[in-house]
Amino acid sequence: MGVQLLGDTTVGKRWDVSAQLYEDACAVIPGGVSANIKYFSPYPIFMERAHGSRLYDVDGHEYIDYLLGYGALILGHGHPKVVSAVMHQLLENGTPVFGTPNRIETDMARKLVELFPSMEMVRFTNSGMEATLLAIRVAQAYTGKRKIAKFEGHYHGGYNQVLFSINPDLERAGRAEEPTPVPESLGLTSEEAENTVILPFNQLDACEAILRRHADELAAVILEPVQGGFIPAEASFMKGLRQLTEELGIVLIFDEVKTGFRVTLGGVQDIYGIRPDLTALGKVLGGGFPVGAVGGKKDIMEIMSPSGARDVFAFVDSPADAKAGETPPAPGTDPGKQPASKRRQVLFHSGTYNGHPTVLAAGLATIRVLESPGTMERLMENTHFLRKQLENIYHKYGIPLQTVGMGSIFSLVITERPIKNYRDLAAANTALRKKLDYELLRLGVYTKPLNRYSMSVVHTKEDLHKTVEAHEEAVRRVMRP
Ligand code: PMP
């Protein structure tokens, strides 16, 4: 077969079955993966089973899992409370999905309103990406403005307007104080680039200059309050950004898809004491099932309410009715600039699976476990313990490793330079980190190479000790002449 063995070839046939499965997948799935981020070179490892903190691959190896479904599985794999909530919906309530409003949507919405200081109302989506997409469109409709500002290095999902400057080549990314939008995909248009203003994270003065210049056109500023889930915003930066957006009439959107429930149960906004206008959630909220949510100020959220105006798919009774409901655009005018007809005075948001009762049951079960006394505290203590131990090991071998993070997520960054934004990461020794990560896969510690570490409440002290030992062995192996 065409693919080489993972890492160095002297390891022999360690991931032979994965290699074969990858080749099979490539024949029918582009690149063999359903999400581009799941690929790594020369081929990703295929998993077969999971339990608690452990993953088991198709070649019979066991791993302590720190990827945890890209952070979604804060209770680990197959937590009994989550499984039983799902089974209850399927067996007792009799269906995966009602296709109608249901109690659990309101239960979850109430829970979020109770936990997140900035939320007065909530709508559910099927992914984090859909949540940020909805939040942006709500902001555009609410303000009547078109452009958005996002930060260099921040990820909000894989759709056109936010697929700029996530991991840009610095040669193309412009000045640090005024980054230029760099497309991250084929298929993006120059219009989309023009409508996406890029901001430098943790640099308030530079942000202020850019925001003031574009204020009349900017509907929203969207950010990960903790970049990539691991680089926190500075408190003064966050405060300044809130004041500026308020003053300039720009909707402030926190993308807490990664950070939601992973620092405190009220998101990082609770820690900073900042109330964004809108917040996007995902990951932990679904307990391992696909989910997203947008929550925020009632005044803004109500723009989606269909009561009092007709839905876009509403049945039209008679031609006269249709006429009353429609205002045909004047010839030659941009339909986007037309006043909405009565029928379309609502921001349209829909989806077959929105508010999915099985998914929300899994999410509510997850939140209830996290709310049990001492659980979040233990999770934070364990994370702190692992970070400290890892730093000690690497420093013992003269490697300037920092664990950069907040709450139950961190990343391993090899540099002495303080890490405050995307450009600081350029100083990191990613080649060494990559070598270590491949060794760690052989030693039974799983995350996708170069990815961050997400912790769960089911990682035991023994798991943490084993992880530290594996790191020490990985360091020894990569330092061997
Ligand atoms: N925003 C952030 C901050 C994320 O981390 C992610 C996913 N990694 C998304 C949005 C998109 O979420 P999803 O993958 O559920 O569409």
Short mmCIF file of C-alpha atoms in Angstrom, two decimals, residues 62-376:
data_model
loop_
_atom_site.label_atom_id
_atom_site.label_comp_id
_atom_site.label_asym_id
_atom_site.label_seq_id
_atom_site.Cartn_x
_atom_site.Cartn_y
_atom_site.Cartn_z
CA GLU A 62 -5.03 1.28 24.68
CA TYR A 63 -4.70 5.05 25.20
CA ILE A 64 -5.44 7.54 27.96
CA ASP A 65 -7.56 9.97 25.98
CA TYR A 66 -6.97 13.72 26.16
CA LEU A 67 -8.70 14.56 22.89
CA LEU A 68 -12.06 13.53 24.38
CA GLY A 69 -14.10 14.14 21.26
CA TYR A 70 -12.39 17.52 20.78
CA GLY A 71 -13.35 18.49 24.30
CA ALA A 72 -17.00 17.40 24.21
CA LEU A 73 -16.64 14.42 26.56
CA ILE A 74 -16.03 16.13 29.89
CA LEU A 75 -17.47 13.05 31.64
CA GLY A 76 -15.32 10.69 29.56
CA HIS A 77 -16.62 7.99 27.23
CA GLY A 78 -19.97 6.31 27.92
CA HIS A 79 -20.71 7.89 31.30
CA PRO A 80 -23.58 5.86 32.85
CA LYS A 81 -25.69 8.96 33.59
CA VAL A 82 -25.45 10.08 29.98
CA VAL A 83 -26.17 6.60 28.63
CA SER A 84 -29.20 6.21 30.87
CA ALA A 85 -30.60 9.66 29.92
CA VAL A 86 -30.32 8.69 26.26
CA MET A 87 -31.88 5.27 26.83
CA HIS A 88 -34.71 6.87 28.79
CA GLN A 89 -35.55 9.12 25.86
CA LEU A 90 -35.40 6.22 23.40
CA LEU A 91 -37.16 3.56 25.46
CA GLU A 92 -39.46 5.37 27.90
CA ASN A 93 -40.34 8.36 25.72
CA GLY A 94 -40.29 6.06 22.71
CA THR A 95 -38.44 8.03 20.06
CA PRO A 96 -35.12 9.74 19.35
CA VAL A 97 -36.90 12.89 18.19
CA PHE A 98 -40.48 14.21 18.41
CA GLY A 99 -40.27 16.80 15.67
CA THR A 100 -42.34 19.09 17.91
CA PRO A 101 -41.57 21.35 20.85
CA ASN A 102 -40.78 19.30 23.95
CA ARG A 103 -40.19 19.88 27.64
CA ILE A 104 -36.52 19.16 27.61
CA GLU A 105 -35.78 22.16 25.35
CA THR A 106 -37.29 24.46 27.96
CA ASP A 107 -35.50 22.61 30.78
CA MET A 108 -32.16 23.07 29.05
CA ALA A 109 -32.88 26.69 28.08
CA ARG A 110 -33.81 27.44 31.71
CA LYS A 111 -30.63 25.78 32.92
CA LEU A 112 -28.52 27.90 30.57
CA VAL A 113 -30.30 31.10 31.56
CA GLU A 114 -29.67 30.18 35.19
CA LEU A 115 -25.96 29.42 34.62
CA PHE A 116 -24.85 32.06 32.10
CA PRO A 117 -25.10 35.63 33.39
CA SER A 118 -25.60 37.12 29.92
CA MET A 119 -28.36 34.81 28.68
CA GLU A 120 -32.03 35.71 28.81
CA MET A 121 -33.15 33.50 25.93
CA VAL A 122 -31.72 30.54 24.06
CA ARG A 123 -32.08 28.84 20.67
CA PHE A 124 -30.61 25.40 19.91
CA THR A 125 -28.67 24.31 16.84
CA ASN A 126 -26.92 21.09 15.82
CA SER A 127 -23.29 22.18 16.06
CA GLY A 128 -21.02 24.90 17.35
CA MET A 129 -20.54 26.08 13.81
CA GLU A 130 -24.28 26.56 13.31
CA ALA A 131 -24.40 28.45 16.60
CA THR A 132 -21.76 31.02 15.59
CA LEU A 133 -23.33 31.29 12.13
CA LEU A 134 -26.71 32.04 13.69
CA ALA A 135 -25.25 34.51 16.18
CA ILE A 136 -23.57 36.43 13.36
CA ARG A 137 -26.73 36.55 11.25
CA VAL A 138 -28.78 37.69 14.23
CA ALA A 139 -26.25 40.46 14.83
CA GLN A 140 -26.36 41.49 11.18
CA ALA A 141 -30.16 41.60 11.18
CA TYR A 142 -30.33 43.41 14.51
CA THR A 143 -27.84 46.12 13.59
CA GLY A 144 -28.64 46.32 9.87
CA LYS A 145 -24.87 46.17 9.22
CA ARG A 146 -22.98 43.61 7.16
CA LYS A 147 -19.33 43.25 8.23
CA ILE A 148 -18.01 41.26 11.13
CA ALA A 149 -14.70 41.42 12.97
CA LYS A 150 -12.94 38.27 14.12
CA PHE A 151 -9.56 37.71 15.71
CA GLU A 152 -6.46 36.28 14.10
CA GLY A 153 -6.00 32.67 15.23
CA HIS A 154 -9.63 32.21 16.35
CA TYR A 155 -11.83 29.40 15.03
CA HIS A 156 -15.61 29.57 14.84
CA GLY A 157 -16.47 26.72 12.47
CA GLY A 158 -16.03 26.00 8.79
CA TYR A 159 -18.18 28.45 6.84
CA ASN A 160 -17.21 31.25 4.55
CA GLN A 161 -17.31 34.42 6.62
CA VAL A 162 -15.17 33.08 9.47
CA LEU A 163 -12.76 30.95 7.42
CA PHE A 164 -10.13 33.67 7.42
CA SER A 165 -6.88 34.00 9.39
CA ILE A 166 -7.25 30.99 11.66
CA ASN A 167 -3.75 29.68 11.07
CA PRO A 168 -2.39 32.12 8.50
CA ASP A 169 1.01 32.14 6.97
CA LEU A 170 2.64 35.15 8.64
CA GLU A 171 4.17 36.29 5.37
CA ARG A 172 0.66 36.92 4.04
CA ALA A 173 -0.95 38.08 7.28
CA GLY A 174 0.05 41.76 7.30
CA ARG A 175 1.17 43.84 10.26
CA ALA A 176 0.60 42.56 13.80
CA GLU A 177 -1.39 45.71 14.65
CA GLU A 178 -3.54 45.43 11.55
CA PRO A 179 -3.73 41.88 10.22
CA THR A 180 -5.10 41.26 6.73
CA PRO A 181 -7.66 38.49 6.12
CA VAL A 182 -5.99 35.35 4.82
CA PRO A 183 -8.37 32.75 3.35
CA GLU A 184 -8.11 29.30 4.95
CA SER A 185 -9.92 27.41 2.20
CA LEU A 186 -10.56 27.30 -1.49
CA GLY A 187 -13.96 28.60 -2.49
CA LEU A 188 -13.98 31.87 -0.54
CA THR A 189 -14.74 35.11 -2.33
CA SER A 190 -13.08 38.51 -2.18
CA GLU A 191 -16.42 39.93 -1.03
CA GLU A 192 -16.28 37.64 1.99
CA ALA A 193 -12.73 38.78 2.69
CA GLU A 194 -13.86 42.41 2.50
CA ASN A 195 -16.66 41.73 4.93
CA THR A 196 -14.38 40.09 7.50
CA VAL A 197 -12.16 42.46 9.46
CA ILE A 198 -9.27 40.79 11.32
CA LEU A 199 -8.29 41.95 14.80
CA PRO A 200 -5.16 41.27 16.89
CA PHE A 201 -5.99 39.42 20.14
CA ASN A 202 -4.99 40.97 23.46
CA GLN A 203 -3.97 44.27 21.83
CA LEU A 204 -6.60 46.76 22.85
CA ASP A 205 -5.15 49.92 21.30
CA ALA A 206 -4.74 48.29 17.91
CA CYS A 207 -8.27 46.85 18.12
CA GLU A 208 -9.69 50.23 19.05
CA ALA A 209 -8.15 51.89 16.00
CA ILE A 210 -9.55 49.22 13.66
CA LEU A 211 -12.99 49.09 15.27
CA ARG A 212 -13.44 52.87 15.23
CA ARG A 213 -12.50 52.98 11.55
CA HIS A 214 -15.06 50.30 10.58
CA ALA A 215 -17.73 51.01 13.22
CA ASP A 216 -20.44 52.09 10.77
CA GLU A 217 -20.19 48.82 8.86
CA LEU A 218 -19.56 46.34 11.70
CA ALA A 219 -22.46 44.22 12.91
CA ALA A 220 -20.45 42.11 15.33
CA VAL A 221 -17.16 41.32 16.96
CA ILE A 222 -16.84 37.59 17.55
CA LEU A 223 -14.09 36.04 19.64
CA GLU A 224 -13.00 33.00 21.54
CA PRO A 225 -12.52 34.56 24.97
CA VAL A 226 -9.86 31.91 25.44
CA GLN A 227 -8.16 31.56 22.06
CA GLY A 228 -8.14 27.97 20.83
CA GLY A 229 -9.45 27.07 24.30
CA PHE A 230 -6.06 27.74 25.86
CA ILE A 231 -4.83 31.36 25.46
CA PRO A 232 -6.91 33.52 27.80
CA ALA A 233 -7.89 37.10 27.03
CA GLU A 234 -6.37 39.54 29.50
CA ALA A 235 -9.00 40.95 31.86
CA SER A 236 -8.29 44.57 30.86
CA PHE A 237 -8.51 43.63 27.17
CA MET A 238 -11.87 41.97 27.68
CA LYS A 239 -13.20 44.93 29.62
CA GLY A 240 -11.96 47.40 27.00
CA LEU A 241 -13.51 45.37 24.18
CA ARG A 242 -16.87 45.29 25.96
CA GLN A 243 -16.81 49.08 26.48
CA LEU A 244 -15.78 49.78 22.90
CA THR A 245 -18.39 47.53 21.28
CA GLU A 246 -21.08 49.04 23.48
CA GLU A 247 -20.04 52.56 22.58
CA LEU A 248 -19.83 51.78 18.85
CA GLY A 249 -23.12 49.84 18.57
CA ILE A 250 -21.44 46.56 17.65
CA VAL A 251 -22.84 43.26 18.92
CA LEU A 252 -20.26 41.39 21.03
CA ILE A 253 -20.38 37.62 20.51
CA PHE A 254 -18.49 35.23 22.77
CA ASP A 255 -17.78 31.91 21.15
CA GLU A 256 -17.77 29.64 24.19
CA VAL A 257 -18.13 26.44 22.18
CA LYS A 258 -14.88 25.15 23.68
CA THR A 259 -14.86 26.97 27.00
CA GLY A 260 -18.53 26.51 27.98
CA PHE A 261 -18.68 24.30 31.14
CA ARG A 262 -14.93 23.81 31.05
CA VAL A 263 -13.83 26.63 33.35
CA THR A 264 -16.95 27.24 35.41
CA LEU A 265 -20.51 26.22 34.67
CA GLY A 266 -21.31 29.80 33.67
CA GLY A 267 -18.62 30.04 31.00
CA VAL A 268 -15.55 32.21 31.08
CA GLN A 269 -17.84 35.25 30.94
CA ASP A 270 -18.65 34.44 34.55
CA ILE A 271 -14.96 34.56 35.50
CA TYR A 272 -14.32 37.83 33.69
CA GLY A 273 -17.59 39.38 34.88
CA ILE A 274 -18.32 40.46 31.30
CA ARG A 275 -21.70 40.14 29.63
CA PRO A 276 -21.50 39.64 25.88
CA ASP A 277 -24.63 40.36 23.85
CA LEU A 278 -24.70 36.86 22.41
CA THR A 279 -22.92 33.61 23.30
CA ALA A 280 -22.42 30.50 21.18
CA LEU A 281 -22.18 27.12 22.91
CA GLY A 282 -21.59 23.54 21.74
CA LYS A 283 -19.46 20.50 22.62
CA VAL A 284 -20.06 19.72 26.36
CA LEU A 285 -23.66 20.96 26.00
CA GLY A 286 -24.51 17.81 24.01
CA GLY A 287 -22.74 15.29 26.23
CA GLY A 288 -21.01 13.82 23.16
CA PHE A 289 -23.89 14.32 20.70
CA PRO A 290 -24.05 17.03 18.02
CA VAL A 291 -25.31 20.29 19.45
CA GLY A 292 -25.00 24.05 19.59
CA ALA A 293 -26.87 26.93 21.17
CA VAL A 294 -27.06 30.69 20.96
CA GLY A 295 -28.08 32.62 24.02
CA GLY A 296 -28.24 36.29 24.80
CA LYS A 297 -30.23 39.42 25.38
CA LYS A 298 -33.98 39.04 24.98
CA ASP A 299 -34.17 42.17 22.91
CA ILE A 300 -31.82 40.67 20.32
CA MET A 301 -32.97 37.05 20.52
CA GLU A 302 -36.63 37.94 19.98
CA ILE A 303 -35.77 38.81 16.39
CA MET A 304 -36.18 35.07 15.70
CA SER A 305 -39.64 34.75 17.20
CA PRO A 306 -42.22 33.74 14.58
CA SER A 307 -45.27 34.73 16.64
CA GLY A 308 -46.99 37.79 15.23
CA ALA A 309 -45.43 37.38 11.81
CA ARG A 310 -45.72 34.58 9.35
CA ASP A 311 -43.03 31.97 8.93
CA VAL A 312 -41.23 31.79 5.60
CA PHE A 313 -42.93 28.45 4.85
CA ALA A 314 -46.36 29.61 6.02
CA PHE A 315 -49.27 28.41 3.93
CA VAL A 316 -50.73 31.23 1.87
CA ASP A 317 -54.54 31.07 1.81
CA SER A 318 -55.39 33.16 -1.24
CA PRO A 319 -53.73 35.26 -3.92
CA ALA A 320 -54.88 38.38 -2.05
CA ASP A 321 -53.23 37.08 1.07
CA ALA A 322 -50.04 36.41 -0.85
CA LYS A 323 -50.08 39.95 -2.18
CA ALA A 324 -50.56 41.41 1.26
CA GLY A 325 -47.65 39.36 2.56
CA GLU A 326 -45.17 40.02 -0.22
CA THR A 327 -43.46 43.19 -1.33
CA PRO A 328 -41.85 42.37 -4.66
CA PRO A 329 -38.40 43.93 -5.01
CA ALA A 330 -38.22 46.89 -7.35
CA PRO A 331 -36.49 45.87 -10.59
CA GLY A 332 -32.74 46.21 -10.45
CA THR A 333 -32.48 46.55 -6.67
CA ASP A 334 -30.45 44.36 -4.38
CA PRO A 335 -32.93 42.01 -2.66
CA GLY A 336 -30.77 42.18 0.48
CA LYS A 337 -31.52 45.91 0.72
CA GLN A 338 -35.28 45.57 0.28
CA PRO A 339 -37.44 46.07 3.35
CA ALA A 340 -38.65 42.64 4.48
CA SER A 341 -42.21 41.77 3.68
CA LYS A 342 -44.46 41.05 6.63
CA ARG A 343 -43.83 37.41 5.94
CA ARG A 344 -40.10 37.90 6.32
CA GLN A 345 -39.87 40.28 9.23
CA VAL A 346 -38.58 37.40 11.29
CA LEU A 347 -35.02 36.20 11.24
CA PHE A 348 -35.43 32.70 9.88
CA HIS A 349 -33.84 29.97 11.96
CA SER A 350 -34.86 26.38 11.57
CA GLY A 351 -33.59 22.81 11.43
CA THR A 352 -35.09 19.33 11.55
CA TYR A 353 -33.01 18.40 14.57
CA ASN A 354 -32.92 21.69 16.50
CA GLY A 355 -33.76 21.14 20.17
CA HIS A 356 -33.21 17.39 19.78
CA PRO A 357 -34.55 15.74 22.94
CA THR A 358 -32.06 12.86 23.00
CA VAL A 359 -29.11 15.20 22.58
CA LEU A 360 -30.38 17.66 25.17
CA ALA A 361 -31.11 14.81 27.60
CA ALA A 362 -27.45 13.76 27.28
CA GLY A 363 -26.39 17.38 27.80
CA LEU A 364 -28.60 17.94 30.83
CA ALA A 365 -27.35 14.71 32.41
CA THR A 366 -23.80 15.96 31.83
CA ILE A 367 -24.48 19.34 33.43
CA ARG A 368 -26.14 17.68 36.44
CA VAL A 369 -23.05 15.56 37.06
CA LEU A 370 -20.86 18.67 36.77
CA GLU A 371 -23.11 20.44 39.29
CA SER A 372 -22.64 17.76 41.93
CA PRO A 373 -20.62 19.19 44.83
CA GLY A 374 -16.85 19.13 44.41
CA THR A 375 -16.87 17.84 40.81
CA MET A 376 -15.65 20.98 39.02
#
